[in-house]
Amino acid sequence: MHTFTLHQPLIALLTACALTFSGAAVAADTPEPPAPATVKQPAPRVVHKERITLAREAIQAQDWKGAIAVLTEAVQVHPGNPELHNLLGYAYRKQAKPDLPRAFENYRLALRFDSEHRGANEYIGEAYLMDNNPAKAEEHLVKLLSICGNTTCEEYQDLARAIAQYKAKNK
């Protein structure tokens, strides 16, 4: 004969609770859970180097809108990349109708992420000349001299030439 103890109902109750919470015990009228929805994977993004290549090809072809489109997407993925901001500023500046505010914004971002970025220092200097501010352009020429250590780097020479042409034109 089996004697009933007070612990047996408690053990039975705890076992039932454990099975219920673990999902092992399900009521007969509980519907099957729906199958997980197939999640559509986003199209793979073009990798960083491919974006730079596409942007440079568009710039080479003077397809400023194409370059801006590629670079705008690229800076959303890599917002702290100075080269992307530099190229985006360049594309905005080189359009038939230059967008200097956006060019300056991107050059400043490039320089915030890398204050010694040669291209950004050259290009923002050229943008300052377009904005009739040769003094600011000369500040970036001095910065390039400091970065390059001499006057032979291409960015220094290009900006120095642009400043000389600006001054000759605006005597």
PDB file of C-alpha atoms in Angstrom:
ATOM      1  CA  MET A   1       0.000   0.000   0.000  1.00  0.00           C
ATOM      2  CA  HIS A   2       1.276   3.387  -0.966  1.00  0.00           C
ATOM      3  CA  THR A   3       1.057   6.180   1.524  1.00  0.00           C
ATOM      4  CA  PHE A   4       0.271   9.650   0.316  1.00  0.00           C
ATOM      5  CA  THR A   5       2.551  12.399   1.597  1.00  0.00           C
ATOM      6  CA  LEU A   6       2.180  16.143   1.412  1.00  0.00           C
ATOM      7  CA  HIS A   7       5.205  16.411  -0.873  1.00  0.00           C
ATOM      8  CA  GLN A   8       3.700  14.416  -3.734  1.00  0.00           C
ATOM      9  CA  PRO A   9       1.049  17.012  -4.741  1.00  0.00           C
ATOM     10  CA  LEU A  10       3.699  19.744  -4.597  1.00  0.00           C
ATOM     11  CA  ILE A  11       6.084  17.735  -6.790  1.00  0.00           C
ATOM     12  CA  ALA A  12       3.276  17.016  -9.264  1.00  0.00           C
ATOM     13  CA  LEU A  13       2.358  20.708  -9.407  1.00  0.00           C
ATOM     14  CA  LEU A  14       5.990  21.802  -9.931  1.00  0.00           C
ATOM     15  CA  THR A  15       6.468  19.191 -12.662  1.00  0.00           C
ATOM     16  CA  ALA A  16       3.334  20.385 -14.469  1.00  0.00           C
ATOM     17  CA  CYS A  17       4.494  24.001 -14.239  1.00  0.00           C
ATOM     18  CA  ALA A  18       7.955  23.137 -15.533  1.00  0.00           C
ATOM     19  CA  LEU A  19       6.517  21.268 -18.491  1.00  0.00           C
ATOM     20  CA  THR A  20       4.113  24.110 -19.271  1.00  0.00           C
ATOM     21  CA  PHE A  21       6.800  26.799 -19.195  1.00  0.00           C
ATOM     22  CA  SER A  22       9.267  24.707 -21.156  1.00  0.00           C
ATOM     23  CA  GLY A  23       6.745  24.302 -23.940  1.00  0.00           C
ATOM     24  CA  ALA A  24       6.554  20.518 -23.522  1.00  0.00           C
ATOM     25  CA  ALA A  25       2.957  20.604 -22.318  1.00  0.00           C
ATOM     26  CA  VAL A  26       0.603  22.302 -24.772  1.00  0.00           C
ATOM     27  CA  ALA A  27      -3.145  22.212 -24.634  1.00  0.00           C
ATOM     28  CA  ALA A  28      -4.762  20.092 -27.342  1.00  0.00           C
ATOM     29  CA  ASP A  29      -6.687  23.051 -28.742  1.00  0.00           C
ATOM     30  CA  THR A  30      -3.611  25.327 -29.021  1.00  0.00           C
ATOM     31  CA  PRO A  31      -2.977  26.086 -32.689  1.00  0.00           C
ATOM     32  CA  GLU A  32       0.417  25.384 -34.211  1.00  0.00           C
ATOM     33  CA  PRO A  33       2.599  28.468 -34.132  1.00  0.00           C
ATOM     34  CA  PRO A  34       2.955  30.014 -37.582  1.00  0.00           C
ATOM     35  CA  ALA A  35       6.076  29.153 -39.507  1.00  0.00           C
ATOM     36  CA  PRO A  36       8.619  31.931 -39.317  1.00  0.00           C
ATOM     37  CA  ALA A  37       8.220  34.360 -42.185  1.00  0.00           C
ATOM     38  CA  THR A  38      10.979  34.252 -44.694  1.00  0.00           C
ATOM     39  CA  VAL A  39      12.966  37.403 -44.201  1.00  0.00           C
ATOM     40  CA  LYS A  40      13.990  38.896 -47.485  1.00  0.00           C
ATOM     41  CA  GLN A  41      17.684  39.647 -47.305  1.00  0.00           C
ATOM     42  CA  PRO A  42      18.697  43.076 -48.566  1.00  0.00           C
ATOM     43  CA  ALA A  43      20.670  43.171 -51.763  1.00  0.00           C
ATOM     44  CA  PRO A  44      24.348  42.922 -50.969  1.00  0.00           C
ATOM     45  CA  ARG A  45      25.931  46.338 -50.715  1.00  0.00           C
ATOM     46  CA  VAL A  46      28.834  47.197 -52.914  1.00  0.00           C
ATOM     47  CA  VAL A  47      31.973  46.951 -50.846  1.00  0.00           C
ATOM     48  CA  HIS A  48      33.991  50.041 -49.957  1.00  0.00           C
ATOM     49  CA  LYS A  49      36.744  49.642 -52.593  1.00  0.00           C
ATOM     50  CA  GLU A  50      34.182  49.066 -55.335  1.00  0.00           C
ATOM     51  CA  ARG A  51      32.347  52.266 -54.349  1.00  0.00           C
ATOM     52  CA  ILE A  52      35.565  54.289 -54.516  1.00  0.00           C
ATOM     53  CA  THR A  53      36.335  52.760 -57.915  1.00  0.00           C
ATOM     54  CA  LEU A  54      32.833  53.495 -59.213  1.00  0.00           C
ATOM     55  CA  ALA A  55      33.006  57.061 -57.873  1.00  0.00           C
ATOM     56  CA  ARG A  56      36.423  57.697 -59.416  1.00  0.00           C
ATOM     57  CA  GLU A  57      35.232  56.305 -62.754  1.00  0.00           C
ATOM     58  CA  ALA A  58      32.219  58.630 -62.646  1.00  0.00           C
ATOM     59  CA  ILE A  59      34.468  61.576 -61.729  1.00  0.00           C
ATOM     60  CA  GLN A  60      36.874  60.703 -64.549  1.00  0.00           C
ATOM     61  CA  ALA A  61      33.901  60.703 -66.945  1.00  0.00           C
ATOM     62  CA  GLN A  62      32.715  63.988 -65.380  1.00  0.00           C
ATOM     63  CA  ASP A  63      29.458  62.254 -64.443  1.00  0.00           C
ATOM     64  CA  TRP A  64      28.991  64.382 -61.362  1.00  0.00           C
ATOM     65  CA  LYS A  65      25.458  63.169 -60.617  1.00  0.00           C
ATOM     66  CA  GLY A  66      26.588  59.547 -60.848  1.00  0.00           C
ATOM     67  CA  ALA A  67      29.572  60.225 -58.602  1.00  0.00           C
ATOM     68  CA  ILE A  68      27.381  62.056 -56.080  1.00  0.00           C
ATOM     69  CA  ALA A  69      24.894  59.156 -56.032  1.00  0.00           C
ATOM     70  CA  VAL A  70      27.586  56.522 -55.398  1.00  0.00           C
ATOM     71  CA  LEU A  71      29.398  58.654 -52.834  1.00  0.00           C
ATOM     72  CA  THR A  72      26.232  59.659 -50.985  1.00  0.00           C
ATOM     73  CA  GLU A  73      25.412  55.980 -50.482  1.00  0.00           C
ATOM     74  CA  ALA A  74      29.007  55.258 -49.529  1.00  0.00           C
ATOM     75  CA  VAL A  75      29.156  57.914 -46.790  1.00  0.00           C
ATOM     76  CA  GLN A  76      25.956  56.510 -45.299  1.00  0.00           C
ATOM     77  CA  VAL A  77      27.739  53.178 -44.886  1.00  0.00           C
ATOM     78  CA  HIS A  78      31.155  54.655 -44.004  1.00  0.00           C
ATOM     79  CA  PRO A  79      30.342  58.072 -42.469  1.00  0.00           C
ATOM     80  CA  GLY A  80      33.804  58.604 -40.998  1.00  0.00           C
ATOM     81  CA  ASN A  81      35.785  57.999 -44.179  1.00  0.00           C
ATOM     82  CA  PRO A  82      37.693  61.175 -45.144  1.00  0.00           C
ATOM     83  CA  GLU A  83      38.377  60.085 -48.739  1.00  0.00           C
ATOM     84  CA  LEU A  84      34.676  59.560 -49.446  1.00  0.00           C
ATOM     85  CA  HIS A  85      33.834  63.027 -48.093  1.00  0.00           C
ATOM     86  CA  ASN A  86      36.715  64.542 -50.064  1.00  0.00           C
ATOM     87  CA  LEU A  87      35.513  62.986 -53.324  1.00  0.00           C
ATOM     88  CA  LEU A  88      31.911  63.970 -52.585  1.00  0.00           C
ATOM     89  CA  GLY A  89      32.987  67.575 -51.985  1.00  0.00           C
ATOM     90  CA  TYR A  90      34.933  67.468 -55.241  1.00  0.00           C
ATOM     91  CA  ALA A  91      31.915  66.198 -57.198  1.00  0.00           C
ATOM     92  CA  TYR A  92      29.659  68.899 -55.714  1.00  0.00           C
ATOM     93  CA  ARG A  93      32.235  71.562 -56.579  1.00  0.00           C
ATOM     94  CA  LYS A  94      32.848  70.389 -60.141  1.00  0.00           C
ATOM     95  CA  GLN A  95      29.204  70.251 -61.300  1.00  0.00           C
ATOM     96  CA  ALA A  96      28.118  72.668 -64.056  1.00  0.00           C
ATOM     97  CA  LYS A  97      26.403  74.606 -61.280  1.00  0.00           C
ATOM     98  CA  PRO A  98      28.739  74.108 -58.307  1.00  0.00           C
ATOM     99  CA  ASP A  99      27.132  73.450 -54.942  1.00  0.00           C
ATOM    100  CA  LEU A 100      29.739  75.145 -52.769  1.00  0.00           C
ATOM    101  CA  PRO A 101      27.855  74.788 -49.460  1.00  0.00           C
ATOM    102  CA  ARG A 102      27.742  70.998 -49.879  1.00  0.00           C
ATOM    103  CA  ALA A 103      31.315  70.932 -51.158  1.00  0.00           C
ATOM    104  CA  PHE A 104      32.514  72.853 -48.087  1.00  0.00           C
ATOM    105  CA  GLU A 105      30.456  70.626 -45.790  1.00  0.00           C
ATOM    106  CA  ASN A 106      32.103  67.490 -47.159  1.00  0.00           C
ATOM    107  CA  TYR A 107      35.621  68.942 -47.253  1.00  0.00           C
ATOM    108  CA  ARG A 108      35.232  70.012 -43.628  1.00  0.00           C
ATOM    109  CA  LEU A 109      34.065  66.523 -42.691  1.00  0.00           C
ATOM    110  CA  ALA A 110      37.036  65.001 -44.509  1.00  0.00           C
ATOM    111  CA  LEU A 111      39.362  67.329 -42.607  1.00  0.00           C
ATOM    112  CA  ARG A 112      37.621  66.633 -39.316  1.00  0.00           C
ATOM    113  CA  PHE A 113      38.307  62.919 -39.802  1.00  0.00           C
ATOM    114  CA  ASP A 114      41.844  63.514 -41.134  1.00  0.00           C
ATOM    115  CA  SER A 115      43.191  67.042 -40.771  1.00  0.00           C
ATOM    116  CA  GLU A 116      46.239  66.118 -42.846  1.00  0.00           C
ATOM    117  CA  HIS A 117      44.314  64.790 -45.833  1.00  0.00           C
ATOM    118  CA  ARG A 118      46.245  66.316 -48.717  1.00  0.00           C
ATOM    119  CA  GLY A 119      43.448  66.155 -51.271  1.00  0.00           C
ATOM    120  CA  ALA A 120      40.877  67.726 -48.954  1.00  0.00           C
ATOM    121  CA  ASN A 121      43.262  70.555 -48.072  1.00  0.00           C
ATOM    122  CA  GLU A 122      43.942  71.226 -51.753  1.00  0.00           C
ATOM    123  CA  TYR A 123      40.310  71.017 -52.822  1.00  0.00           C
ATOM    124  CA  ILE A 124      38.900  73.139 -50.007  1.00  0.00           C
ATOM    125  CA  GLY A 125      41.528  75.752 -50.918  1.00  0.00           C
ATOM    126  CA  GLU A 126      40.301  75.690 -54.522  1.00  0.00           C
ATOM    127  CA  ALA A 127      36.715  75.972 -53.283  1.00  0.00           C
ATOM    128  CA  TYR A 128      37.687  79.045 -51.249  1.00  0.00           C
ATOM    129  CA  LEU A 129      39.046  80.604 -54.445  1.00  0.00           C
ATOM    130  CA  MET A 130      35.696  79.920 -56.156  1.00  0.00           C
ATOM    131  CA  ASP A 131      34.099  81.628 -53.150  1.00  0.00           C
ATOM    132  CA  ASN A 132      36.450  84.640 -53.558  1.00  0.00           C
ATOM    133  CA  ASN A 133      38.289  83.959 -50.340  1.00  0.00           C
ATOM    134  CA  PRO A 134      41.981  83.670 -51.287  1.00  0.00           C
ATOM    135  CA  ALA A 135      43.133  84.225 -47.688  1.00  0.00           C
ATOM    136  CA  LYS A 136      41.441  80.964 -46.599  1.00  0.00           C
ATOM    137  CA  ALA A 137      42.920  79.203 -49.642  1.00  0.00           C
ATOM    138  CA  GLU A 138      46.370  80.372 -48.579  1.00  0.00           C
ATOM    139  CA  GLU A 139      45.797  78.956 -45.084  1.00  0.00           C
ATOM    140  CA  HIS A 140      45.355  75.536 -46.668  1.00  0.00           C
ATOM    141  CA  LEU A 141      48.447  76.079 -48.804  1.00  0.00           C
ATOM    142  CA  VAL A 142      50.419  76.660 -45.589  1.00  0.00           C
ATOM    143  CA  LYS A 143      48.824  73.534 -44.111  1.00  0.00           C
ATOM    144  CA  LEU A 144      49.902  71.545 -47.183  1.00  0.00           C
ATOM    145  CA  LEU A 145      53.462  72.828 -46.800  1.00  0.00           C
ATOM    146  CA  SER A 146      53.402  71.558 -43.223  1.00  0.00           C
ATOM    147  CA  ILE A 147      51.930  68.184 -44.223  1.00  0.00           C
ATOM    148  CA  CYS A 148      54.210  67.630 -47.218  1.00  0.00           C
ATOM    149  CA  GLY A 149      57.324  69.046 -45.576  1.00  0.00           C
ATOM    150  CA  ASN A 150      58.224  70.809 -48.801  1.00  0.00           C
ATOM    151  CA  THR A 151      56.728  72.422 -51.913  1.00  0.00           C
ATOM    152  CA  THR A 152      57.123  69.424 -54.194  1.00  0.00           C
ATOM    153  CA  CYS A 153      53.972  67.443 -53.386  1.00  0.00           C
ATOM    154  CA  GLU A 154      51.344  67.561 -56.104  1.00  0.00           C
ATOM    155  CA  GLU A 155      48.566  68.944 -53.886  1.00  0.00           C
ATOM    156  CA  TYR A 156      50.738  71.860 -52.755  1.00  0.00           C
ATOM    157  CA  GLN A 157      51.784  72.651 -56.326  1.00  0.00           C
ATOM    158  CA  ASP A 158      48.219  72.471 -57.663  1.00  0.00           C
ATOM    159  CA  LEU A 159      46.830  74.783 -54.982  1.00  0.00           C
ATOM    160  CA  ALA A 160      49.781  77.203 -55.323  1.00  0.00           C
ATOM    161  CA  ARG A 161      49.148  77.349 -59.094  1.00  0.00           C
ATOM    162  CA  ALA A 162      45.401  77.935 -58.551  1.00  0.00           C
ATOM    163  CA  ILE A 163      46.113  80.757 -56.070  1.00  0.00           C
ATOM    164  CA  ALA A 164      48.602  82.388 -58.487  1.00  0.00           C
ATOM    165  CA  GLN A 165      46.049  82.192 -61.325  1.00  0.00           C
ATOM    166  CA  TYR A 166      43.347  83.612 -59.072  1.00  0.00           C
ATOM    167  CA  LYS A 167      45.555  86.543 -58.072  1.00  0.00           C
ATOM    168  CA  ALA A 168      46.600  87.231 -61.681  1.00  0.00           C
ATOM    169  CA  LYS A 169      42.956  87.302 -62.756  1.00  0.00           C
ATOM    170  CA  ASN A 170      41.791  89.472 -59.861  1.00  0.00           C
ATOM    171  CA  LYS A 171      44.463  92.222 -59.768  1.00  0.00           C
TER     172      LYS A 171
END
